[in-house]
């Protein structure tokens, strides 16, 4: 009997370990293995915060607070004539610092019929530019971060001209525009951590696109 009990105890332990190791042995985790058991709105304002309980494939239940955000665009304008970029600089309340970045903004269903409309509006509002060509840098939106439910769409703007009648900025925006930023300056800002994460990702994607098009060379 004691032997049987020991075997049963060992089998239960083995079952637990198999359950824990199963995702790694099968080649990775699957979103289908995680189940949202409950979801409750905790805060409803400019952004929503939702409390959720998630059941893991190993049986553990974890509590999360999720920020819900509208989809957004990030765009890097590039001038082919003089081989320079346009950046913006503004106050970021999250880290309470003035930070460099790319043209960016939310996609608003009441204002924008398409994602391209949002790109063109933000280029006019934040950088005073009209783009003749805008190129998407991925075929789908990219997750903002681990705890935010929302995506951003990365773009490259080419052949930009100054907008003689730029759209007004949002009420909370106070933006300084930096034109004629060289490739070496842009790469330095990336390496020095002068951008937030989405701006860094989009800048790298844009540089890769420009190189693939033969528009910049080392």
mmCIF file with all atom_site columns, C-alpha atoms in Angstrom:
data_model
loop_
_atom_site.group_PDB
_atom_site.id
_atom_site.type_symbol
_atom_site.label_atom_id
_atom_site.label_alt_id
_atom_site.label_comp_id
_atom_site.label_asym_id
_atom_site.label_entity_id
_atom_site.label_seq_id
_atom_site.pdbx_PDB_ins_code
_atom_site.Cartn_x
_atom_site.Cartn_y
_atom_site.Cartn_z
_atom_site.occupancy
_atom_site.B_iso_or_equiv
_atom_site.pdbx_formal_charge
_atom_site.auth_seq_id
_atom_site.auth_comp_id
_atom_site.auth_asym_id
_atom_site.auth_atom_id
_atom_site.pdbx_PDB_model_num
ATOM 1   C CA . UNK A 1 1   ? 0.000   0.000  0.000   1.00 0.00 ? 1   UNK A CA 1
ATOM 2   C CA . UNK A 1 2   ? 2.804   2.382  0.876   1.00 0.00 ? 2   UNK A CA 1
ATOM 3   C CA . UNK A 1 3   ? 4.447   1.640  -2.457  1.00 0.00 ? 3   UNK A CA 1
ATOM 4   C CA . UNK A 1 4   ? 1.185   2.374  -4.282  1.00 0.00 ? 4   UNK A CA 1
ATOM 5   C CA . UNK A 1 5   ? 0.768   5.652  -2.398  1.00 0.00 ? 5   UNK A CA 1
ATOM 6   C CA . UNK A 1 6   ? 4.334   6.670  -3.297  1.00 0.00 ? 6   UNK A CA 1
ATOM 7   C CA . UNK A 1 7   ? 3.711   5.828  -6.943  1.00 0.00 ? 7   UNK A CA 1
ATOM 8   C CA . UNK A 1 8   ? 0.473   7.810  -6.968  1.00 0.00 ? 8   UNK A CA 1
ATOM 9   C CA . UNK A 1 9   ? 2.199   10.788 -5.330  1.00 0.00 ? 9   UNK A CA 1
ATOM 10  C CA . UNK A 1 10  ? 5.027   10.588 -7.852  1.00 0.00 ? 10  UNK A CA 1
ATOM 11  C CA . UNK A 1 11  ? 2.565   10.406 -10.728 1.00 0.00 ? 11  UNK A CA 1
ATOM 12  C CA . UNK A 1 12  ? 0.743   13.513 -9.472  1.00 0.00 ? 12  UNK A CA 1
ATOM 13  C CA . UNK A 1 13  ? 4.022   15.428 -9.277  1.00 0.00 ? 13  UNK A CA 1
ATOM 14  C CA . UNK A 1 14  ? 4.981   14.252 -12.733 1.00 0.00 ? 14  UNK A CA 1
ATOM 15  C CA . UNK A 1 15  ? 1.600   15.365 -14.074 1.00 0.00 ? 15  UNK A CA 1
ATOM 16  C CA . UNK A 1 16  ? 2.128   18.839 -12.609 1.00 0.00 ? 16  UNK A CA 1
ATOM 17  C CA . UNK A 1 17  ? 5.592   19.104 -14.186 1.00 0.00 ? 17  UNK A CA 1
ATOM 18  C CA . UNK A 1 18  ? 4.286   17.858 -17.530 1.00 0.00 ? 18  UNK A CA 1
ATOM 19  C CA . UNK A 1 19  ? 1.584   20.507 -17.405 1.00 0.00 ? 19  UNK A CA 1
ATOM 20  C CA . UNK A 1 20  ? 4.164   23.213 -16.691 1.00 0.00 ? 20  UNK A CA 1
ATOM 21  C CA . UNK A 1 21  ? 6.557   22.015 -19.381 1.00 0.00 ? 21  UNK A CA 1
ATOM 22  C CA . UNK A 1 22  ? 3.966   21.202 -22.040 1.00 0.00 ? 22  UNK A CA 1
ATOM 23  C CA . UNK A 1 23  ? 3.987   24.657 -23.703 1.00 0.00 ? 23  UNK A CA 1
ATOM 24  C CA . UNK A 1 24  ? 7.772   24.544 -24.096 1.00 0.00 ? 24  UNK A CA 1
ATOM 25  C CA . UNK A 1 25  ? 7.912   20.923 -25.281 1.00 0.00 ? 25  UNK A CA 1
ATOM 26  C CA . UNK A 1 26  ? 5.233   21.552 -27.901 1.00 0.00 ? 26  UNK A CA 1
ATOM 27  C CA . UNK A 1 27  ? 7.151   24.395 -29.536 1.00 0.00 ? 27  UNK A CA 1
ATOM 28  C CA . UNK A 1 28  ? 5.813   27.427 -27.683 1.00 0.00 ? 28  UNK A CA 1
ATOM 29  C CA . UNK A 1 29  ? 2.768   29.013 -26.096 1.00 0.00 ? 29  UNK A CA 1
ATOM 30  C CA . UNK A 1 30  ? -0.584  29.549 -27.797 1.00 0.00 ? 30  UNK A CA 1
ATOM 31  C CA . UNK A 1 31  ? -3.000  32.403 -27.129 1.00 0.00 ? 31  UNK A CA 1
ATOM 32  C CA . UNK A 1 32  ? -5.802  29.836 -27.136 1.00 0.00 ? 32  UNK A CA 1
ATOM 33  C CA . UNK A 1 33  ? -4.324  28.297 -23.983 1.00 0.00 ? 33  UNK A CA 1
ATOM 34  C CA . UNK A 1 34  ? -4.981  31.476 -21.967 1.00 0.00 ? 34  UNK A CA 1
ATOM 35  C CA . UNK A 1 35  ? -8.572  32.221 -20.945 1.00 0.00 ? 35  UNK A CA 1
ATOM 36  C CA . UNK A 1 36  ? -9.974  35.549 -19.723 1.00 0.00 ? 36  UNK A CA 1
ATOM 37  C CA . UNK A 1 37  ? -12.234 34.471 -16.861 1.00 0.00 ? 37  UNK A CA 1
ATOM 38  C CA . UNK A 1 38  ? -13.533 37.908 -15.902 1.00 0.00 ? 38  UNK A CA 1
ATOM 39  C CA . UNK A 1 39  ? -13.215 41.495 -17.125 1.00 0.00 ? 39  UNK A CA 1
ATOM 40  C CA . UNK A 1 40  ? -14.323 44.642 -15.279 1.00 0.00 ? 40  UNK A CA 1
ATOM 41  C CA . UNK A 1 41  ? -14.029 48.303 -16.264 1.00 0.00 ? 41  UNK A CA 1
ATOM 42  C CA . UNK A 1 42  ? -12.070 50.095 -13.520 1.00 0.00 ? 42  UNK A CA 1
ATOM 43  C CA . UNK A 1 43  ? -11.611 53.551 -15.052 1.00 0.00 ? 43  UNK A CA 1
ATOM 44  C CA . UNK A 1 44  ? -13.356 55.234 -17.974 1.00 0.00 ? 44  UNK A CA 1
ATOM 45  C CA . UNK A 1 45  ? -11.862 58.489 -19.253 1.00 0.00 ? 45  UNK A CA 1
ATOM 46  C CA . UNK A 1 46  ? -9.486  59.471 -22.067 1.00 0.00 ? 46  UNK A CA 1
ATOM 47  C CA . UNK A 1 47  ? -8.166  55.943 -21.734 1.00 0.00 ? 47  UNK A CA 1
ATOM 48  C CA . UNK A 1 48  ? -9.946  53.019 -20.150 1.00 0.00 ? 48  UNK A CA 1
ATOM 49  C CA . UNK A 1 49  ? -8.438  50.705 -17.555 1.00 0.00 ? 49  UNK A CA 1
ATOM 50  C CA . UNK A 1 50  ? -9.855  47.198 -17.245 1.00 0.00 ? 50  UNK A CA 1
ATOM 51  C CA . UNK A 1 51  ? -9.226  44.605 -14.540 1.00 0.00 ? 51  UNK A CA 1
ATOM 52  C CA . UNK A 1 52  ? -9.031  41.050 -15.823 1.00 0.00 ? 52  UNK A CA 1
ATOM 53  C CA . UNK A 1 53  ? -8.476  37.584 -14.388 1.00 0.00 ? 53  UNK A CA 1
ATOM 54  C CA . UNK A 1 54  ? -6.636  35.265 -16.773 1.00 0.00 ? 54  UNK A CA 1
ATOM 55  C CA . UNK A 1 55  ? -6.407  31.490 -16.424 1.00 0.00 ? 55  UNK A CA 1
ATOM 56  C CA . UNK A 1 56  ? -2.984  30.147 -17.491 1.00 0.00 ? 56  UNK A CA 1
ATOM 57  C CA . UNK A 1 57  ? -2.453  26.748 -19.142 1.00 0.00 ? 57  UNK A CA 1
ATOM 58  C CA . UNK A 1 58  ? -0.685  25.542 -15.973 1.00 0.00 ? 58  UNK A CA 1
ATOM 59  C CA . UNK A 1 59  ? -3.841  26.210 -13.931 1.00 0.00 ? 59  UNK A CA 1
ATOM 60  C CA . UNK A 1 60  ? -2.649  29.440 -12.314 1.00 0.00 ? 60  UNK A CA 1
ATOM 61  C CA . UNK A 1 61  ? -4.972  32.490 -12.334 1.00 0.00 ? 61  UNK A CA 1
ATOM 62  C CA . UNK A 1 62  ? -3.365  35.931 -12.625 1.00 0.00 ? 62  UNK A CA 1
ATOM 63  C CA . UNK A 1 63  ? -4.840  39.431 -12.152 1.00 0.00 ? 63  UNK A CA 1
ATOM 64  C CA . UNK A 1 64  ? -3.984  42.174 -14.648 1.00 0.00 ? 64  UNK A CA 1
ATOM 65  C CA . UNK A 1 65  ? -4.839  45.831 -15.154 1.00 0.00 ? 65  UNK A CA 1
ATOM 66  C CA . UNK A 1 66  ? -5.109  46.504 -18.887 1.00 0.00 ? 66  UNK A CA 1
ATOM 67  C CA . UNK A 1 67  ? -5.041  49.934 -20.562 1.00 0.00 ? 67  UNK A CA 1
ATOM 68  C CA . UNK A 1 68  ? -7.392  50.124 -23.526 1.00 0.00 ? 68  UNK A CA 1
ATOM 69  C CA . UNK A 1 69  ? -6.167  52.516 -26.210 1.00 0.00 ? 69  UNK A CA 1
ATOM 70  C CA . UNK A 1 70  ? -7.422  53.582 -29.615 1.00 0.00 ? 70  UNK A CA 1
ATOM 71  C CA . UNK A 1 71  ? -5.326  52.435 -32.579 1.00 0.00 ? 71  UNK A CA 1
ATOM 72  C CA . UNK A 1 72  ? -2.635  54.942 -33.528 1.00 0.00 ? 72  UNK A CA 1
ATOM 73  C CA . UNK A 1 73  ? -0.209  55.822 -36.298 1.00 0.00 ? 73  UNK A CA 1
ATOM 74  C CA . UNK A 1 74  ? 3.508   56.656 -36.161 1.00 0.00 ? 74  UNK A CA 1
ATOM 75  C CA . UNK A 1 75  ? 5.171   58.191 -39.210 1.00 0.00 ? 75  UNK A CA 1
ATOM 76  C CA . UNK A 1 76  ? 8.736   59.201 -40.107 1.00 0.00 ? 76  UNK A CA 1
ATOM 77  C CA . UNK A 1 77  ? 8.949   61.868 -42.855 1.00 0.00 ? 77  UNK A CA 1
ATOM 78  C CA . UNK A 1 78  ? 11.977  61.621 -45.167 1.00 0.00 ? 78  UNK A CA 1
ATOM 79  C CA . UNK A 1 79  ? 13.144  64.203 -47.704 1.00 0.00 ? 79  UNK A CA 1
ATOM 80  C CA . UNK A 1 80  ? 14.711  62.486 -50.719 1.00 0.00 ? 80  UNK A CA 1
ATOM 81  C CA . UNK A 1 81  ? 16.121  65.751 -52.062 1.00 0.00 ? 81  UNK A CA 1
ATOM 82  C CA . UNK A 1 82  ? 18.453  66.529 -49.162 1.00 0.00 ? 82  UNK A CA 1
ATOM 83  C CA . UNK A 1 83  ? 18.457  63.063 -47.488 1.00 0.00 ? 83  UNK A CA 1
ATOM 84  C CA . UNK A 1 84  ? 17.122  64.276 -44.147 1.00 0.00 ? 84  UNK A CA 1
ATOM 85  C CA . UNK A 1 85  ? 14.310  63.492 -41.714 1.00 0.00 ? 85  UNK A CA 1
ATOM 86  C CA . UNK A 1 86  ? 11.733  65.487 -39.774 1.00 0.00 ? 86  UNK A CA 1
ATOM 87  C CA . UNK A 1 87  ? 11.291  64.843 -36.053 1.00 0.00 ? 87  UNK A CA 1
ATOM 88  C CA . UNK A 1 88  ? 9.071   66.373 -33.399 1.00 0.00 ? 88  UNK A CA 1
ATOM 89  C CA . UNK A 1 89  ? 9.818   67.238 -29.792 1.00 0.00 ? 89  UNK A CA 1
ATOM 90  C CA . UNK A 1 90  ? 7.165   67.557 -27.107 1.00 0.00 ? 90  UNK A CA 1
ATOM 91  C CA . UNK A 1 91  ? 6.405   67.014 -23.436 1.00 0.00 ? 91  UNK A CA 1
ATOM 92  C CA . UNK A 1 92  ? 5.679   63.381 -22.514 1.00 0.00 ? 92  UNK A CA 1
ATOM 93  C CA . UNK A 1 93  ? 3.613   63.287 -19.305 1.00 0.00 ? 93  UNK A CA 1
ATOM 94  C CA . UNK A 1 94  ? 4.371   59.595 -18.744 1.00 0.00 ? 94  UNK A CA 1
ATOM 95  C CA . UNK A 1 95  ? 8.033   60.208 -17.909 1.00 0.00 ? 95  UNK A CA 1
ATOM 96  C CA . UNK A 1 96  ? 7.564   63.971 -17.275 1.00 0.00 ? 96  UNK A CA 1
ATOM 97  C CA . UNK A 1 97  ? 10.235  64.878 -19.826 1.00 0.00 ? 97  UNK A CA 1
ATOM 98  C CA . UNK A 1 98  ? 10.544  66.670 -23.150 1.00 0.00 ? 98  UNK A CA 1
ATOM 99  C CA . UNK A 1 99  ? 11.289  63.891 -25.634 1.00 0.00 ? 99  UNK A CA 1
ATOM 100 C CA . UNK A 1 100 ? 12.084  63.524 -29.325 1.00 0.00 ? 100 UNK A CA 1
ATOM 101 C CA . UNK A 1 101 ? 9.746   61.423 -31.394 1.00 0.00 ? 101 UNK A CA 1
ATOM 102 C CA . UNK A 1 102 ? 7.983   60.784 -34.668 1.00 0.00 ? 102 UNK A CA 1
ATOM 103 C CA . UNK A 1 103 ? 4.740   62.229 -35.934 1.00 0.00 ? 103 UNK A CA 1
ATOM 104 C CA . UNK A 1 104 ? 2.047   60.234 -34.141 1.00 0.00 ? 104 UNK A CA 1
ATOM 105 C CA . UNK A 1 105 ? -1.610  60.288 -33.242 1.00 0.00 ? 105 UNK A CA 1
ATOM 106 C CA . UNK A 1 106 ? -4.737  58.265 -32.691 1.00 0.00 ? 106 UNK A CA 1
ATOM 107 C CA . UNK A 1 107 ? -7.008  57.007 -35.451 1.00 0.00 ? 107 UNK A CA 1
ATOM 108 C CA . UNK A 1 108 ? -10.400 58.582 -34.767 1.00 0.00 ? 108 UNK A CA 1
ATOM 109 C CA . UNK A 1 109 ? -13.397 57.003 -36.464 1.00 0.00 ? 109 UNK A CA 1
ATOM 110 C CA . UNK A 1 110 ? -15.315 60.291 -36.333 1.00 0.00 ? 110 UNK A CA 1
ATOM 111 C CA . UNK A 1 111 ? -12.528 62.098 -38.236 1.00 0.00 ? 111 UNK A CA 1
ATOM 112 C CA . UNK A 1 112 ? -10.750 59.476 -40.347 1.00 0.00 ? 112 UNK A CA 1
ATOM 113 C CA . UNK A 1 113 ? -12.289 57.238 -42.980 1.00 0.00 ? 113 UNK A CA 1
ATOM 114 C CA . UNK A 1 114 ? -9.001  55.371 -43.473 1.00 0.00 ? 114 UNK A CA 1
ATOM 115 C CA . UNK A 1 115 ? -5.692  54.900 -41.669 1.00 0.00 ? 115 UNK A CA 1
ATOM 116 C CA . UNK A 1 116 ? -4.036  56.980 -44.407 1.00 0.00 ? 116 UNK A CA 1
ATOM 117 C CA . UNK A 1 117 ? -6.343  59.885 -43.491 1.00 0.00 ? 117 UNK A CA 1
ATOM 118 C CA . UNK A 1 118 ? -5.002  59.764 -39.943 1.00 0.00 ? 118 UNK A CA 1
ATOM 119 C CA . UNK A 1 119 ? -1.397  59.793 -41.208 1.00 0.00 ? 119 UNK A CA 1
ATOM 120 C CA . UNK A 1 120 ? -1.998  62.830 -43.419 1.00 0.00 ? 120 UNK A CA 1
ATOM 121 C CA . UNK A 1 121 ? -3.856  64.697 -40.670 1.00 0.00 ? 121 UNK A CA 1
ATOM 122 C CA . UNK A 1 122 ? -1.077  64.128 -38.129 1.00 0.00 ? 122 UNK A CA 1
ATOM 123 C CA . UNK A 1 123 ? 1.632   65.130 -40.610 1.00 0.00 ? 123 UNK A CA 1
ATOM 124 C CA . UNK A 1 124 ? -0.187  68.418 -41.123 1.00 0.00 ? 124 UNK A CA 1
ATOM 125 C CA . UNK A 1 125 ? -0.999  69.000 -37.443 1.00 0.00 ? 125 UNK A CA 1
ATOM 126 C CA . UNK A 1 126 ? 2.297   68.055 -35.834 1.00 0.00 ? 126 UNK A CA 1
ATOM 127 C CA . UNK A 1 127 ? 4.920   68.711 -38.530 1.00 0.00 ? 127 UNK A CA 1
ATOM 128 C CA . UNK A 1 128 ? 3.208   71.130 -40.928 1.00 0.00 ? 128 UNK A CA 1
ATOM 129 C CA . UNK A 1 129 ? 3.769   68.760 -43.846 1.00 0.00 ? 129 UNK A CA 1
ATOM 130 C CA . UNK A 1 130 ? 1.892   67.392 -46.836 1.00 0.00 ? 130 UNK A CA 1
ATOM 131 C CA . UNK A 1 131 ? 3.111   63.989 -48.021 1.00 0.00 ? 131 UNK A CA 1
ATOM 132 C CA . UNK A 1 132 ? 2.866   62.985 -51.670 1.00 0.00 ? 132 UNK A CA 1
ATOM 133 C CA . UNK A 1 133 ? 3.667   59.372 -50.770 1.00 0.00 ? 133 UNK A CA 1
ATOM 134 C CA . UNK A 1 134 ? 3.032   57.413 -47.589 1.00 0.00 ? 134 UNK A CA 1
ATOM 135 C CA . UNK A 1 135 ? 4.231   53.828 -47.273 1.00 0.00 ? 135 UNK A CA 1
ATOM 136 C CA . UNK A 1 136 ? 3.029   51.335 -44.649 1.00 0.00 ? 136 UNK A CA 1
ATOM 137 C CA . UNK A 1 137 ? 5.956   49.543 -43.008 1.00 0.00 ? 137 UNK A CA 1
ATOM 138 C CA . UNK A 1 138 ? 4.092   46.425 -41.841 1.00 0.00 ? 138 UNK A CA 1
ATOM 139 C CA . UNK A 1 139 ? 1.032   44.586 -43.096 1.00 0.00 ? 139 UNK A CA 1
ATOM 140 C CA . UNK A 1 140 ? -0.765  44.857 -39.752 1.00 0.00 ? 140 UNK A CA 1
ATOM 141 C CA . UNK A 1 141 ? -0.839  46.900 -36.567 1.00 0.00 ? 141 UNK A CA 1
ATOM 142 C CA . UNK A 1 142 ? 1.844   46.316 -33.932 1.00 0.00 ? 142 UNK A CA 1
ATOM 143 C CA . UNK A 1 143 ? 1.008   45.783 -30.225 1.00 0.00 ? 143 UNK A CA 1
ATOM 144 C CA . UNK A 1 144 ? 1.824   48.877 -28.153 1.00 0.00 ? 144 UNK A CA 1
ATOM 145 C CA . UNK A 1 145 ? 3.167   47.030 -25.113 1.00 0.00 ? 145 UNK A CA 1
ATOM 146 C CA . UNK A 1 146 ? 2.463   44.108 -22.808 1.00 0.00 ? 146 UNK A CA 1
ATOM 147 C CA . UNK A 1 147 ? -0.205  45.794 -20.697 1.00 0.00 ? 147 UNK A CA 1
ATOM 148 C CA . UNK A 1 148 ? -1.970  47.905 -23.339 1.00 0.00 ? 148 UNK A CA 1
ATOM 149 C CA . UNK A 1 149 ? -4.777  46.604 -25.547 1.00 0.00 ? 149 UNK A CA 1
ATOM 150 C CA . UNK A 1 150 ? -4.232  48.525 -28.755 1.00 0.00 ? 150 UNK A CA 1
ATOM 151 C CA . UNK A 1 151 ? -2.060  48.664 -31.848 1.00 0.00 ? 151 UNK A CA 1
ATOM 152 C CA . UNK A 1 152 ? -0.084  51.243 -33.812 1.00 0.00 ? 152 UNK A CA 1
ATOM 153 C CA . UNK A 1 153 ? 0.537   51.381 -37.543 1.00 0.00 ? 153 UNK A CA 1
ATOM 154 C CA . UNK A 1 154 ? 4.035   52.401 -38.746 1.00 0.00 ? 154 UNK A CA 1
ATOM 155 C CA . UNK A 1 155 ? 4.478   54.586 -41.835 1.00 0.00 ? 155 UNK A CA 1
ATOM 156 C CA . UNK A 1 156 ? 7.181   56.284 -43.894 1.00 0.00 ? 156 UNK A CA 1
ATOM 157 C CA . UNK A 1 157 ? 6.325   59.587 -45.610 1.00 0.00 ? 157 UNK A CA 1
ATOM 158 C CA . UNK A 1 158 ? 8.181   60.605 -48.788 1.00 0.00 ? 158 UNK A CA 1
ATOM 159 C CA . UNK A 1 159 ? 8.275   63.739 -50.944 1.00 0.00 ? 159 UNK A CA 1
ATOM 160 C CA . UNK A 1 160 ? 6.849   65.955 -48.221 1.00 0.00 ? 160 UNK A CA 1
ATOM 161 C CA . UNK A 1 161 ? 6.156   69.636 -48.746 1.00 0.00 ? 161 UNK A CA 1
ATOM 162 C CA . UNK A 1 162 ? 5.395   72.385 -46.260 1.00 0.00 ? 162 UNK A CA 1
ATOM 163 C CA . UNK A 1 163 ? 1.664   72.707 -45.652 1.00 0.00 ? 163 UNK A CA 1
ATOM 164 C CA . UNK A 1 164 ? 0.655   76.353 -46.243 1.00 0.00 ? 164 UNK A CA 1
ATOM 165 C CA . UNK A 1 165 ? -2.429  75.808 -44.066 1.00 0.00 ? 165 UNK A CA 1
ATOM 166 C CA . UNK A 1 166 ? -1.542  73.225 -41.398 1.00 0.00 ? 166 UNK A CA 1
ATOM 167 C CA . UNK A 1 167 ? -4.325  71.755 -39.317 1.00 0.00 ? 167 UNK A CA 1
ATOM 168 C CA . UNK A 1 168 ? -4.504  72.972 -35.686 1.00 0.00 ? 168 UNK A CA 1
ATOM 169 C CA . UNK A 1 169 ? -2.795  70.906 -33.014 1.00 0.00 ? 169 UNK A CA 1
ATOM 170 C CA . UNK A 1 170 ? -4.750  69.216 -30.246 1.00 0.00 ? 170 UNK A CA 1
ATOM 171 C CA . UNK A 1 171 ? -5.309  71.300 -27.118 1.00 0.00 ? 171 UNK A CA 1
ATOM 172 C CA . UNK A 1 172 ? -2.672  69.461 -25.031 1.00 0.00 ? 172 UNK A CA 1
ATOM 173 C CA . UNK A 1 173 ? 0.030   69.605 -27.712 1.00 0.00 ? 173 UNK A CA 1
ATOM 174 C CA . UNK A 1 174 ? 2.959   72.011 -27.731 1.00 0.00 ? 174 UNK A CA 1
ATOM 175 C CA . UNK A 1 175 ? 5.347   70.724 -30.390 1.00 0.00 ? 175 UNK A CA 1
ATOM 176 C CA . UNK A 1 176 ? 8.703   71.888 -31.714 1.00 0.00 ? 176 UNK A CA 1
ATOM 177 C CA . UNK A 1 177 ? 9.530   70.586 -35.191 1.00 0.00 ? 177 UNK A CA 1
ATOM 178 C CA . UNK A 1 178 ? 13.095  69.628 -36.096 1.00 0.00 ? 178 UNK A CA 1
ATOM 179 C CA . UNK A 1 179 ? 13.664  69.579 -39.847 1.00 0.00 ? 179 UNK A CA 1
ATOM 180 C CA . UNK A 1 180 ? 16.766  68.546 -41.775 1.00 0.00 ? 180 UNK A CA 1
ATOM 181 C CA . UNK A 1 181 ? 17.799  65.854 -39.284 1.00 0.00 ? 181 UNK A CA 1
ATOM 182 C CA . UNK A 1 182 ? 20.628  63.803 -40.785 1.00 0.00 ? 182 UNK A CA 1
ATOM 183 C CA . UNK A 1 183 ? 20.812  60.013 -40.878 1.00 0.00 ? 183 UNK A CA 1
ATOM 184 C CA . UNK A 1 184 ? 23.692  60.029 -38.386 1.00 0.00 ? 184 UNK A CA 1
ATOM 185 C CA . UNK A 1 185 ? 21.717  62.275 -36.003 1.00 0.00 ? 185 UNK A CA 1
ATOM 186 C CA . UNK A 1 186 ? 18.668  60.023 -36.230 1.00 0.00 ? 186 UNK A CA 1
ATOM 187 C CA . UNK A 1 187 ? 20.709  56.897 -35.534 1.00 0.00 ? 187 UNK A CA 1
ATOM 188 C CA . UNK A 1 188 ? 22.377  58.630 -32.573 1.00 0.00 ? 188 UNK A CA 1
ATOM 189 C CA . UNK A 1 189 ? 18.974  59.508 -31.076 1.00 0.00 ? 189 UNK A CA 1
ATOM 190 C CA . UNK A 1 190 ? 17.901  55.870 -31.434 1.00 0.00 ? 190 UNK A CA 1
ATOM 191 C CA . UNK A 1 191 ? 21.061  54.521 -29.776 1.00 0.00 ? 191 UNK A CA 1
ATOM 192 C CA . UNK A 1 192 ? 20.949  57.134 -26.995 1.00 0.00 ? 192 UNK A CA 1
ATOM 193 C CA . UNK A 1 193 ? 17.336  56.238 -26.116 1.00 0.00 ? 193 UNK A CA 1
ATOM 194 C CA . UNK A 1 194 ? 15.963  59.660 -27.035 1.00 0.00 ? 194 UNK A CA 1
ATOM 195 C CA . UNK A 1 195 ? 12.727  58.149 -28.424 1.00 0.00 ? 195 UNK A CA 1
ATOM 196 C CA . UNK A 1 196 ? 9.956   56.159 -26.798 1.00 0.00 ? 196 UNK A CA 1
ATOM 197 C CA . UNK A 1 197 ? 9.619   52.496 -27.794 1.00 0.00 ? 197 UNK A CA 1
ATOM 198 C CA . UNK A 1 198 ? 7.066   52.874 -30.644 1.00 0.00 ? 198 UNK A CA 1
ATOM 199 C CA . UNK A 1 199 ? 9.038   55.753 -32.211 1.00 0.00 ? 199 UNK A CA 1
ATOM 200 C CA . UNK A 1 200 ? 12.237  53.699 -31.965 1.00 0.00 ? 200 UNK A CA 1
ATOM 201 C CA . UNK A 1 201 ? 10.600  50.685 -33.615 1.00 0.00 ? 201 UNK A CA 1
ATOM 202 C CA . UNK A 1 202 ? 9.095   52.751 -36.435 1.00 0.00 ? 202 UNK A CA 1
ATOM 203 C CA . UNK A 1 203 ? 12.358  54.624 -37.061 1.00 0.00 ? 203 UNK A CA 1
ATOM 204 C CA . UNK A 1 204 ? 14.207  51.311 -37.432 1.00 0.00 ? 204 UNK A CA 1
ATOM 205 C CA . UNK A 1 205 ? 11.516  49.928 -39.742 1.00 0.00 ? 205 UNK A CA 1
ATOM 206 C CA . UNK A 1 206 ? 11.636  53.116 -41.825 1.00 0.00 ? 206 UNK A CA 1
ATOM 207 C CA . UNK A 1 207 ? 15.429  52.972 -42.151 1.00 0.00 ? 207 UNK A CA 1
ATOM 208 C CA . UNK A 1 208 ? 15.191  49.353 -43.248 1.00 0.00 ? 208 UNK A CA 1
ATOM 209 C CA . UNK A 1 209 ? 12.574  50.327 -45.860 1.00 0.00 ? 209 UNK A CA 1
ATOM 210 C CA . UNK A 1 210 ? 14.666  53.220 -47.159 1.00 0.00 ? 210 UNK A CA 1
ATOM 211 C CA . UNK A 1 211 ? 17.693  50.945 -47.530 1.00 0.00 ? 211 UNK A CA 1
ATOM 212 C CA . UNK A 1 212 ? 15.637  48.306 -49.348 1.00 0.00 ? 212 UNK A CA 1
ATOM 213 C CA . UNK A 1 213 ? 14.428  51.019 -51.765 1.00 0.00 ? 213 UNK A CA 1
ATOM 214 C CA . UNK A 1 214 ? 17.980  52.255 -52.301 1.00 0.00 ? 214 UNK A CA 1
ATOM 215 C CA . UNK A 1 215 ? 17.082  55.721 -50.998 1.00 0.00 ? 215 UNK A CA 1
ATOM 216 C CA . UNK A 1 216 ? 19.802  55.830 -48.355 1.00 0.00 ? 216 UNK A CA 1
ATOM 217 C CA . UNK A 1 217 ? 23.282  54.353 -48.439 1.00 0.00 ? 217 UNK A CA 1
ATOM 218 C CA . UNK A 1 218 ? 25.933  54.024 -45.772 1.00 0.00 ? 218 UNK A CA 1
#
